[in-house]
mmCIF file with all atom_site columns, C-alpha atoms in Angstrom:
data_model
loop_
_atom_site.group_PDB
_atom_site.id
_atom_site.type_symbol
_atom_site.label_atom_id
_atom_site.label_alt_id
_atom_site.label_comp_id
_atom_site.label_asym_id
_atom_site.label_entity_id
_atom_site.label_seq_id
_atom_site.pdbx_PDB_ins_code
_atom_site.Cartn_x
_atom_site.Cartn_y
_atom_site.Cartn_z
_atom_site.occupancy
_atom_site.B_iso_or_equiv
_atom_site.pdbx_formal_charge
_atom_site.auth_seq_id
_atom_site.auth_comp_id
_atom_site.auth_asym_id
_atom_site.auth_atom_id
_atom_site.pdbx_PDB_model_num
ATOM 1   C CA . MET A 1 1   ? 30.740 81.765  -120.566 1.00 70.00 ? 1   MET A CA 1
ATOM 2   C CA . GLU A 1 2   ? 29.395 84.956  -120.657 1.00 86.00 ? 2   GLU A CA 1
ATOM 3   C CA . THR A 1 3   ? 28.323 87.454  -117.854 1.00 95.00 ? 3   THR A CA 1
ATOM 4   C CA . HIS A 1 4   ? 24.128 89.251  -118.671 1.00 97.00 ? 4   HIS A CA 1
ATOM 5   C CA . GLU A 1 5   ? 23.957 92.454  -116.459 1.00 97.00 ? 5   GLU A CA 1
ATOM 6   C CA . LEU A 1 6   ? 19.950 92.028  -115.708 1.00 98.00 ? 6   LEU A CA 1
ATOM 7   C CA . THR A 1 7   ? 18.272 95.147  -115.027 1.00 97.00 ? 7   THR A CA 1
ATOM 8   C CA . ALA A 1 8   ? 15.142 95.838  -112.611 1.00 98.00 ? 8   ALA A CA 1
ATOM 9   C CA . HIS A 1 9   ? 11.949 96.784  -114.364 1.00 98.00 ? 9   HIS A CA 1
ATOM 10  C CA . PRO A 1 10  ? 11.378 100.462 -114.048 1.00 97.00 ? 10  PRO A CA 1
ATOM 11  C CA . ALA A 1 11  ? 7.293  99.528  -112.690 1.00 98.00 ? 11  ALA A CA 1
ATOM 12  C CA . TYR A 1 12  ? 9.005  98.184  -109.777 1.00 98.00 ? 12  TYR A CA 1
ATOM 13  C CA . PRO A 1 13  ? 11.981 99.104  -108.507 1.00 98.00 ? 13  PRO A CA 1
ATOM 14  C CA . PRO A 1 14  ? 13.888 97.780  -105.630 1.00 98.00 ? 14  PRO A CA 1
ATOM 15  C CA . LEU A 1 15  ? 14.094 98.399  -102.274 1.00 98.00 ? 15  LEU A CA 1
ATOM 16  C CA . ALA A 1 16  ? 17.846 97.797  -101.676 1.00 98.00 ? 16  ALA A CA 1
ATOM 17  C CA . VAL A 1 17  ? 19.536 95.453  -104.192 1.00 98.00 ? 17  VAL A CA 1
ATOM 18  C CA . THR A 1 18  ? 21.646 97.328  -106.903 1.00 98.00 ? 18  THR A CA 1
ATOM 19  C CA . SER A 1 19  ? 22.515 95.395  -109.617 1.00 98.00 ? 19  SER A CA 1
ATOM 20  C CA . VAL A 1 20  ? 22.253 91.417  -110.415 1.00 98.00 ? 20  VAL A CA 1
ATOM 21  C CA . THR A 1 21  ? 23.936 89.208  -112.406 1.00 98.00 ? 21  THR A CA 1
ATOM 22  C CA . ALA A 1 22  ? 23.423 86.043  -114.497 1.00 98.00 ? 22  ALA A CA 1
ATOM 23  C CA . ARG A 1 23  ? 25.119 83.629  -116.021 1.00 96.00 ? 23  ARG A CA 1
ATOM 24  C CA . ILE A 1 24  ? 25.395 79.843  -118.156 1.00 96.00 ? 24  ILE A CA 1
ATOM 25  C CA . VAL A 1 25  ? 28.034 78.570  -116.419 1.00 96.00 ? 25  VAL A CA 1
ATOM 26  C CA . SER A 1 26  ? 28.393 75.091  -117.836 1.00 95.00 ? 26  SER A CA 1
ATOM 27  C CA . ARG A 1 27  ? 26.863 72.839  -119.991 1.00 93.00 ? 27  ARG A CA 1
ATOM 28  C CA . ASP A 1 28  ? 27.879 68.771  -120.194 1.00 91.00 ? 28  ASP A CA 1
ATOM 29  C CA . GLU A 1 29  ? 26.168 65.973  -120.458 1.00 90.00 ? 29  GLU A CA 1
ATOM 30  C CA . ASN A 1 30  ? 24.298 65.823  -117.206 1.00 94.00 ? 30  ASN A CA 1
ATOM 31  C CA . TRP A 1 31  ? 23.892 69.522  -116.341 1.00 96.00 ? 31  TRP A CA 1
ATOM 32  C CA . LEU A 1 32  ? 23.288 72.653  -117.514 1.00 97.00 ? 32  LEU A CA 1
ATOM 33  C CA . ARG A 1 33  ? 24.731 75.075  -114.452 1.00 97.00 ? 33  ARG A CA 1
ATOM 34  C CA . LEU A 1 34  ? 23.720 78.940  -113.592 1.00 98.00 ? 34  LEU A CA 1
ATOM 35  C CA . ARG A 1 35  ? 24.116 81.355  -111.617 1.00 98.00 ? 35  ARG A CA 1
ATOM 36  C CA . TRP A 1 36  ? 22.844 84.706  -110.409 1.00 98.00 ? 36  TRP A CA 1
ATOM 37  C CA . ARG A 1 37  ? 24.368 87.324  -107.855 1.00 98.00 ? 37  ARG A CA 1
ATOM 38  C CA . ILE A 1 38  ? 22.482 89.396  -106.265 1.00 98.00 ? 38  ILE A CA 1
ATOM 39  C CA . GLU A 1 39  ? 24.209 92.593  -104.456 1.00 98.00 ? 39  GLU A CA 1
ATOM 40  C CA . GLY A 1 40  ? 22.691 94.651  -102.439 1.00 98.00 ? 40  GLY A CA 1
ATOM 41  C CA . SER A 1 41  ? 21.023 91.524  -100.892 1.00 97.00 ? 41  SER A CA 1
ATOM 42  C CA . ALA A 1 42  ? 20.665 92.614  -97.405  1.00 96.00 ? 42  ALA A CA 1
ATOM 43  C CA . LYS A 1 43  ? 16.750 93.116  -97.304  1.00 97.00 ? 43  LYS A CA 1
ATOM 44  C CA . LEU A 1 44  ? 15.750 89.885  -99.852  1.00 97.00 ? 44  LEU A CA 1
ATOM 45  C CA . VAL A 1 45  ? 13.278 87.561  -98.863  1.00 97.00 ? 45  VAL A CA 1
ATOM 46  C CA . VAL A 1 46  ? 14.378 84.020  -98.983  1.00 96.00 ? 46  VAL A CA 1
ATOM 47  C CA . PRO A 1 47  ? 11.689 81.465  -99.224  1.00 96.00 ? 47  PRO A CA 1
ATOM 48  C CA . ALA A 1 48  ? 12.052 79.059  -96.359  1.00 95.00 ? 48  ALA A CA 1
ATOM 49  C CA . PHE A 1 49  ? 13.554 75.467  -97.099  1.00 95.00 ? 49  PHE A CA 1
ATOM 50  C CA . ALA A 1 50  ? 10.843 73.241  -98.693  1.00 96.00 ? 50  ALA A CA 1
ATOM 51  C CA . GLY A 1 51  ? 12.632 70.311  -99.948  1.00 94.00 ? 51  GLY A CA 1
ATOM 52  C CA . LYS A 1 52  ? 12.729 69.390  -103.478 1.00 96.00 ? 52  LYS A CA 1
ATOM 53  C CA . GLY A 1 53  ? 9.561  68.872  -105.171 1.00 97.00 ? 53  GLY A CA 1
ATOM 54  C CA . ARG A 1 54  ? 7.417  70.605  -108.124 1.00 97.00 ? 54  ARG A CA 1
ATOM 55  C CA . ALA A 1 55  ? 5.851  73.793  -106.742 1.00 97.00 ? 55  ALA A CA 1
ATOM 56  C CA . ASP A 1 56  ? 2.996  75.977  -109.207 1.00 96.00 ? 56  ASP A CA 1
ATOM 57  C CA . GLU A 1 57  ? 3.504  80.084  -108.946 1.00 96.00 ? 57  GLU A CA 1
ATOM 58  C CA . LEU A 1 58  ? 7.258  80.282  -107.459 1.00 97.00 ? 58  LEU A CA 1
ATOM 59  C CA . TRP A 1 59  ? 7.728  83.917  -108.572 1.00 95.00 ? 59  TRP A CA 1
ATOM 60  C CA . ARG A 1 60  ? 4.986  85.152  -106.359 1.00 96.00 ? 60  ARG A CA 1
ATOM 61  C CA . THR A 1 61  ? 8.452  85.657  -104.335 1.00 97.00 ? 61  THR A CA 1
ATOM 62  C CA . THR A 1 62  ? 12.116 85.248  -105.142 1.00 98.00 ? 62  THR A CA 1
ATOM 63  C CA . CYS A 1 63  ? 12.717 82.668  -107.688 1.00 98.00 ? 63  CYS A CA 1
ATOM 64  C CA . PHE A 1 64  ? 15.203 82.383  -110.654 1.00 98.00 ? 64  PHE A CA 1
ATOM 65  C CA . GLU A 1 65  ? 13.861 81.429  -113.829 1.00 98.00 ? 65  GLU A CA 1
ATOM 66  C CA . LEU A 1 66  ? 15.687 80.443  -117.561 1.00 98.00 ? 66  LEU A CA 1
ATOM 67  C CA . PHE A 1 67  ? 13.064 80.469  -120.503 1.00 98.00 ? 67  PHE A CA 1
ATOM 68  C CA . LEU A 1 68  ? 14.805 78.650  -123.841 1.00 98.00 ? 68  LEU A CA 1
ATOM 69  C CA . LYS A 1 69  ? 13.675 78.827  -127.066 1.00 97.00 ? 69  LYS A CA 1
ATOM 70  C CA . PRO A 1 70  ? 14.432 76.284  -129.659 1.00 96.00 ? 70  PRO A CA 1
ATOM 71  C CA . ASP A 1 71  ? 16.039 77.494  -132.494 1.00 94.00 ? 71  ASP A CA 1
ATOM 72  C CA . GLY A 1 72  ? 13.254 77.032  -135.398 1.00 89.00 ? 72  GLY A CA 1
ATOM 73  C CA . GLY A 1 73  ? 9.838  77.392  -133.756 1.00 89.00 ? 73  GLY A CA 1
ATOM 74  C CA . THR A 1 74  ? 7.546  79.430  -131.182 1.00 93.00 ? 74  THR A CA 1
ATOM 75  C CA . ALA A 1 75  ? 7.597  76.818  -128.941 1.00 96.00 ? 75  ALA A CA 1
ATOM 76  C CA . TYR A 1 76  ? 9.983  77.424  -125.694 1.00 97.00 ? 76  TYR A CA 1
ATOM 77  C CA . CYS A 1 77  ? 10.398 75.972  -122.035 1.00 98.00 ? 77  CYS A CA 1
ATOM 78  C CA . GLU A 1 78  ? 10.523 77.726  -118.678 1.00 98.00 ? 78  GLU A CA 1
ATOM 79  C CA . PHE A 1 79  ? 12.025 76.172  -115.903 1.00 98.00 ? 79  PHE A CA 1
ATOM 80  C CA . ASN A 1 80  ? 11.343 78.546  -112.224 1.00 98.00 ? 80  ASN A CA 1
ATOM 81  C CA . LEU A 1 81  ? 13.909 77.547  -109.451 1.00 98.00 ? 81  LEU A CA 1
ATOM 82  C CA . SER A 1 82  ? 13.535 78.488  -106.230 1.00 98.00 ? 82  SER A CA 1
ATOM 83  C CA . PRO A 1 83  ? 15.626 79.011  -102.695 1.00 98.00 ? 83  PRO A CA 1
ATOM 84  C CA . SER A 1 84  ? 13.042 76.661  -101.132 1.00 97.00 ? 84  SER A CA 1
ATOM 85  C CA . GLU A 1 85  ? 14.442 73.816  -103.432 1.00 97.00 ? 85  GLU A CA 1
ATOM 86  C CA . ARG A 1 86  ? 11.127 74.039  -105.664 1.00 98.00 ? 86  ARG A CA 1
ATOM 87  C CA . TRP A 1 87  ? 10.700 73.889  -108.694 1.00 98.00 ? 87  TRP A CA 1
ATOM 88  C CA . ALA A 1 88  ? 8.708  74.186  -111.787 1.00 98.00 ? 88  ALA A CA 1
ATOM 89  C CA . ALA A 1 89  ? 9.314  73.262  -115.432 1.00 98.00 ? 89  ALA A CA 1
ATOM 90  C CA . TYR A 1 90  ? 6.498  74.130  -118.295 1.00 98.00 ? 90  TYR A CA 1
ATOM 91  C CA . ASP A 1 91  ? 6.546  73.802  -121.839 1.00 98.00 ? 91  ASP A CA 1
ATOM 92  C CA . PHE A 1 92  ? 4.630  76.530  -124.154 1.00 98.00 ? 92  PHE A CA 1
ATOM 93  C CA . SER A 1 93  ? 3.600  76.183  -127.750 1.00 96.00 ? 93  SER A CA 1
ATOM 94  C CA . ASP A 1 94  ? 4.231  79.724  -128.062 1.00 94.00 ? 94  ASP A CA 1
ATOM 95  C CA . ARG A 1 95  ? 4.164  82.884  -126.209 1.00 92.00 ? 95  ARG A CA 1
ATOM 96  C CA . ARG A 1 96  ? 1.948  82.290  -123.164 1.00 92.00 ? 96  ARG A CA 1
ATOM 97  C CA . ASP A 1 97  ? -0.070 79.601  -125.157 1.00 94.00 ? 97  ASP A CA 1
ATOM 98  C CA . GLY A 1 98  ? -0.475 75.590  -124.592 1.00 93.00 ? 98  GLY A CA 1
ATOM 99  C CA . MET A 1 99  ? 1.709  75.768  -121.310 1.00 96.00 ? 99  MET A CA 1
ATOM 100 C CA . GLU A 1 100 ? 2.059  72.145  -120.014 1.00 97.00 ? 100 GLU A CA 1
ATOM 101 C CA . ASP A 1 101 ? 4.099  70.662  -117.474 1.00 97.00 ? 101 ASP A CA 1
ATOM 102 C CA . ARG A 1 102 ? 7.502  69.703  -118.773 1.00 97.00 ? 102 ARG A CA 1
ATOM 103 C CA . PRO A 1 103 ? 8.947  66.294  -117.596 1.00 96.00 ? 103 PRO A CA 1
ATOM 104 C CA . ALA A 1 104 ? 12.188 66.012  -116.040 1.00 96.00 ? 104 ALA A CA 1
ATOM 105 C CA . PRO A 1 105 ? 14.108 62.894  -116.018 1.00 95.00 ? 105 PRO A CA 1
ATOM 106 C CA . ARG A 1 106 ? 15.400 64.497  -111.873 1.00 96.00 ? 106 ARG A CA 1
ATOM 107 C CA . GLU A 1 107 ? 14.841 67.187  -110.145 1.00 97.00 ? 107 GLU A CA 1
ATOM 108 C CA . PRO A 1 108 ? 17.023 70.584  -110.388 1.00 98.00 ? 108 PRO A CA 1
ATOM 109 C CA . GLU A 1 109 ? 19.767 71.553  -108.077 1.00 97.00 ? 109 GLU A CA 1
ATOM 110 C CA . CYS A 1 110 ? 19.321 74.641  -105.898 1.00 97.00 ? 110 CYS A CA 1
ATOM 111 C CA . THR A 1 111 ? 21.571 76.548  -103.471 1.00 96.00 ? 111 THR A CA 1
ATOM 112 C CA . MET A 1 112 ? 21.169 79.656  -101.660 1.00 97.00 ? 112 MET A CA 1
ATOM 113 C CA . ARG A 1 113 ? 24.350 81.436  -100.247 1.00 96.00 ? 113 ARG A CA 1
ATOM 114 C CA . GLN A 1 114 ? 24.258 85.181  -98.553  1.00 94.00 ? 114 GLN A CA 1
ATOM 115 C CA . GLY A 1 115 ? 26.865 87.224  -97.757  1.00 90.00 ? 115 GLY A CA 1
ATOM 116 C CA . SER A 1 116 ? 27.209 90.358  -95.488  1.00 88.00 ? 116 SER A CA 1
ATOM 117 C CA . SER A 1 117 ? 26.122 92.095  -99.194  1.00 94.00 ? 117 SER A CA 1
ATOM 118 C CA . PHE A 1 118 ? 25.092 90.101  -101.823 1.00 97.00 ? 118 PHE A CA 1
ATOM 119 C CA . ALA A 1 119 ? 23.563 86.640  -102.725 1.00 98.00 ? 119 ALA A CA 1
ATOM 120 C CA . ILE A 1 120 ? 24.150 83.583  -105.226 1.00 98.00 ? 120 ILE A CA 1
ATOM 121 C CA . PHE A 1 121 ? 21.549 81.397  -106.051 1.00 98.00 ? 121 PHE A CA 1
ATOM 122 C CA . ASP A 1 122 ? 23.012 78.652  -107.751 1.00 98.00 ? 122 ASP A CA 1
ATOM 123 C CA . ALA A 1 123 ? 21.433 75.727  -110.210 1.00 98.00 ? 123 ALA A CA 1
ATOM 124 C CA . ALA A 1 124 ? 21.828 72.595  -111.928 1.00 98.00 ? 124 ALA A CA 1
ATOM 125 C CA . ILE A 1 125 ? 19.004 71.794  -114.532 1.00 98.00 ? 125 ILE A CA 1
ATOM 126 C CA . PRO A 1 126 ? 19.540 67.844  -115.566 1.00 98.00 ? 126 PRO A CA 1
ATOM 127 C CA . SER A 1 127 ? 20.093 68.230  -119.275 1.00 96.00 ? 127 SER A CA 1
ATOM 128 C CA . GLY A 1 128 ? 17.391 65.618  -119.769 1.00 96.00 ? 128 GLY A CA 1
ATOM 129 C CA . ALA A 1 129 ? 14.811 68.462  -118.952 1.00 97.00 ? 129 ALA A CA 1
ATOM 130 C CA . LEU A 1 130 ? 16.618 70.562  -121.529 1.00 97.00 ? 130 LEU A CA 1
ATOM 131 C CA . PRO A 1 131 ? 15.526 70.944  -125.619 1.00 96.00 ? 131 PRO A CA 1
ATOM 132 C CA . GLU A 1 132 ? 18.340 69.324  -127.370 1.00 91.00 ? 132 GLU A CA 1
ATOM 133 C CA . ARG A 1 133 ? 18.972 72.297  -129.886 1.00 92.00 ? 133 ARG A CA 1
ATOM 134 C CA . ASP A 1 134 ? 20.970 75.507  -130.014 1.00 95.00 ? 134 ASP A CA 1
ATOM 135 C CA . CYS A 1 135 ? 18.581 77.983  -128.320 1.00 96.00 ? 135 CYS A CA 1
ATOM 136 C CA . ASP A 1 136 ? 17.889 81.388  -127.273 1.00 96.00 ? 136 ASP A CA 1
ATOM 137 C CA . ALA A 1 137 ? 17.672 82.010  -123.489 1.00 97.00 ? 137 ALA A CA 1
ATOM 138 C CA . GLY A 1 138 ? 16.100 84.809  -120.910 1.00 97.00 ? 138 GLY A CA 1
ATOM 139 C CA . LEU A 1 139 ? 17.723 84.344  -117.489 1.00 98.00 ? 139 LEU A CA 1
ATOM 140 C CA . THR A 1 140 ? 15.382 86.747  -115.229 1.00 98.00 ? 140 THR A CA 1
ATOM 141 C CA . CYS A 1 141 ? 14.249 86.524  -111.575 1.00 98.00 ? 141 CYS A CA 1
ATOM 142 C CA . VAL A 1 142 ? 11.453 87.827  -109.580 1.00 98.00 ? 142 VAL A CA 1
ATOM 143 C CA . LEU A 1 143 ? 13.012 89.372  -105.909 1.00 98.00 ? 143 LEU A CA 1
ATOM 144 C CA . GLU A 1 144 ? 10.929 89.996  -103.028 1.00 98.00 ? 144 GLU A CA 1
ATOM 145 C CA . GLU A 1 145 ? 12.524 92.187  -100.403 1.00 98.00 ? 145 GLU A CA 1
ATOM 146 C CA . GLU A 1 146 ? 11.131 93.114  -97.036  1.00 97.00 ? 146 GLU A CA 1
ATOM 147 C CA . GLY A 1 147 ? 7.513  94.924  -97.024  1.00 98.00 ? 147 GLY A CA 1
ATOM 148 C CA . GLY A 1 148 ? 6.566  92.732  -99.886  1.00 97.00 ? 148 GLY A CA 1
ATOM 149 C CA . ILE A 1 149 ? 8.410  94.998  -102.538 1.00 98.00 ? 149 ILE A CA 1
ATOM 150 C CA . LYS A 1 150 ? 9.323  92.853  -105.591 1.00 98.00 ? 150 LYS A CA 1
ATOM 151 C CA . SER A 1 151 ? 11.267 93.647  -108.484 1.00 98.00 ? 151 SER A CA 1
ATOM 152 C CA . PHE A 1 152 ? 11.304 91.845  -112.002 1.00 98.00 ? 152 PHE A CA 1
ATOM 153 C CA . TRP A 1 153 ? 15.005 91.878  -113.228 1.00 98.00 ? 153 TRP A CA 1
ATOM 154 C CA . ALA A 1 154 ? 15.601 90.653  -116.563 1.00 97.00 ? 154 ALA A CA 1
ATOM 155 C CA . ILE A 1 155 ? 18.017 91.250  -119.605 1.00 94.00 ? 155 ILE A CA 1
ATOM 156 C CA . GLY A 1 156 ? 16.260 93.607  -121.321 1.00 92.00 ? 156 GLY A CA 1
ATOM 157 C CA . HIS A 1 157 ? 12.468 95.111  -120.921 1.00 94.00 ? 157 HIS A CA 1
ATOM 158 C CA . PRO A 1 158 ? 10.762 95.815  -124.119 1.00 92.00 ? 158 PRO A CA 1
ATOM 159 C CA . GLN A 1 159 ? 7.241  96.179  -122.243 1.00 93.00 ? 159 GLN A CA 1
ATOM 160 C CA . ASP A 1 160 ? 5.525  98.599  -120.005 1.00 95.00 ? 160 ASP A CA 1
ATOM 161 C CA . GLN A 1 161 ? 5.137  95.952  -117.442 1.00 96.00 ? 161 GLN A CA 1
ATOM 162 C CA . PRO A 1 162 ? 6.914  92.823  -117.023 1.00 96.00 ? 162 PRO A CA 1
ATOM 163 C CA . ASP A 1 163 ? 6.345  90.256  -119.490 1.00 96.00 ? 163 ASP A CA 1
ATOM 164 C CA . PHE A 1 164 ? 9.485  87.624  -118.983 1.00 97.00 ? 164 PHE A CA 1
ATOM 165 C CA . HIS A 1 165 ? 7.929  85.850  -121.684 1.00 96.00 ? 165 HIS A CA 1
ATOM 166 C CA . ASP A 1 166 ? 7.947  88.185  -124.557 1.00 94.00 ? 166 ASP A CA 1
ATOM 167 C CA . PRO A 1 167 ? 10.436 87.060  -127.346 1.00 89.00 ? 167 PRO A CA 1
ATOM 168 C CA . ALA A 1 168 ? 12.647 89.966  -126.566 1.00 88.00 ? 168 ALA A CA 1
ATOM 169 C CA . CYS A 1 169 ? 13.969 89.051  -123.527 1.00 91.00 ? 169 CYS A CA 1
ATOM 170 C CA . PHE A 1 170 ? 15.411 85.846  -125.357 1.00 94.00 ? 170 PHE A CA 1
ATOM 171 C CA . THR A 1 171 ? 18.970 87.519  -125.735 1.00 94.00 ? 171 THR A CA 1
ATOM 172 C CA . ALA A 1 172 ? 21.301 84.730  -124.009 1.00 95.00 ? 172 ALA A CA 1
ATOM 173 C CA . ARG A 1 173 ? 22.209 81.874  -126.085 1.00 95.00 ? 173 ARG A CA 1
ATOM 174 C CA . LEU A 1 174 ? 22.395 78.453  -125.062 1.00 95.00 ? 174 LEU A CA 1
ATOM 175 C CA . VAL A 1 175 ? 24.255 75.973  -127.726 1.00 92.00 ? 175 VAL A CA 1
ATOM 176 C CA . ALA A 1 176 ? 23.852 72.355  -127.598 1.00 88.00 ? 176 ALA A CA 1
ATOM 177 C CA . PRO A 1 177 ? 26.030 69.688  -126.709 1.00 81.00 ? 177 PRO A CA 1
ATOM 178 C CA . ALA A 1 178 ? 28.249 68.606  -128.863 1.00 72.00 ? 178 ALA A CA 1
ATOM 179 C CA . SER A 1 179 ? 27.420 64.949  -130.470 1.00 61.00 ? 179 SER A CA 1
ATOM 180 C CA . ALA A 1 180 ? 29.972 62.338  -129.421 1.00 48.00 ? 180 ALA A CA 1
#
């Protein structure tokens, strides 16, 4: 599947991170698999292991996000995935409106590996938590580095301030699996 180059919002430059790529690795009847690769990760702040479970406000530190807007409407969902293994899923009826917890039949799986100059974050979201139609997708992340420096990464940044909920950020595609 296609790899997307993410860019840091110019109002929040990173400290040492030089690039981030994100991609949808695969989708089958059980899982949607995603991968983010961070180059220049030596100063990256990685949240401590907390074990699986829902948690709000994961974006306040290093967090990886997926937005999915099914074709034919304004409603969309958001998944927040943390290296701590905490996660969140929300439904919105319209841009930043009508937020509710999105049900998931099982918890996502998240793993983070760090090399000497890069880090890889892999996530698997259970298919039962995903919309069943083709979707516009936004692949994003918030990266915290030493000293509390945060950068906001997305495929595009149409606003003066970071806003991952902007429909213009949903430029990737996730195709629904074919019916058997």
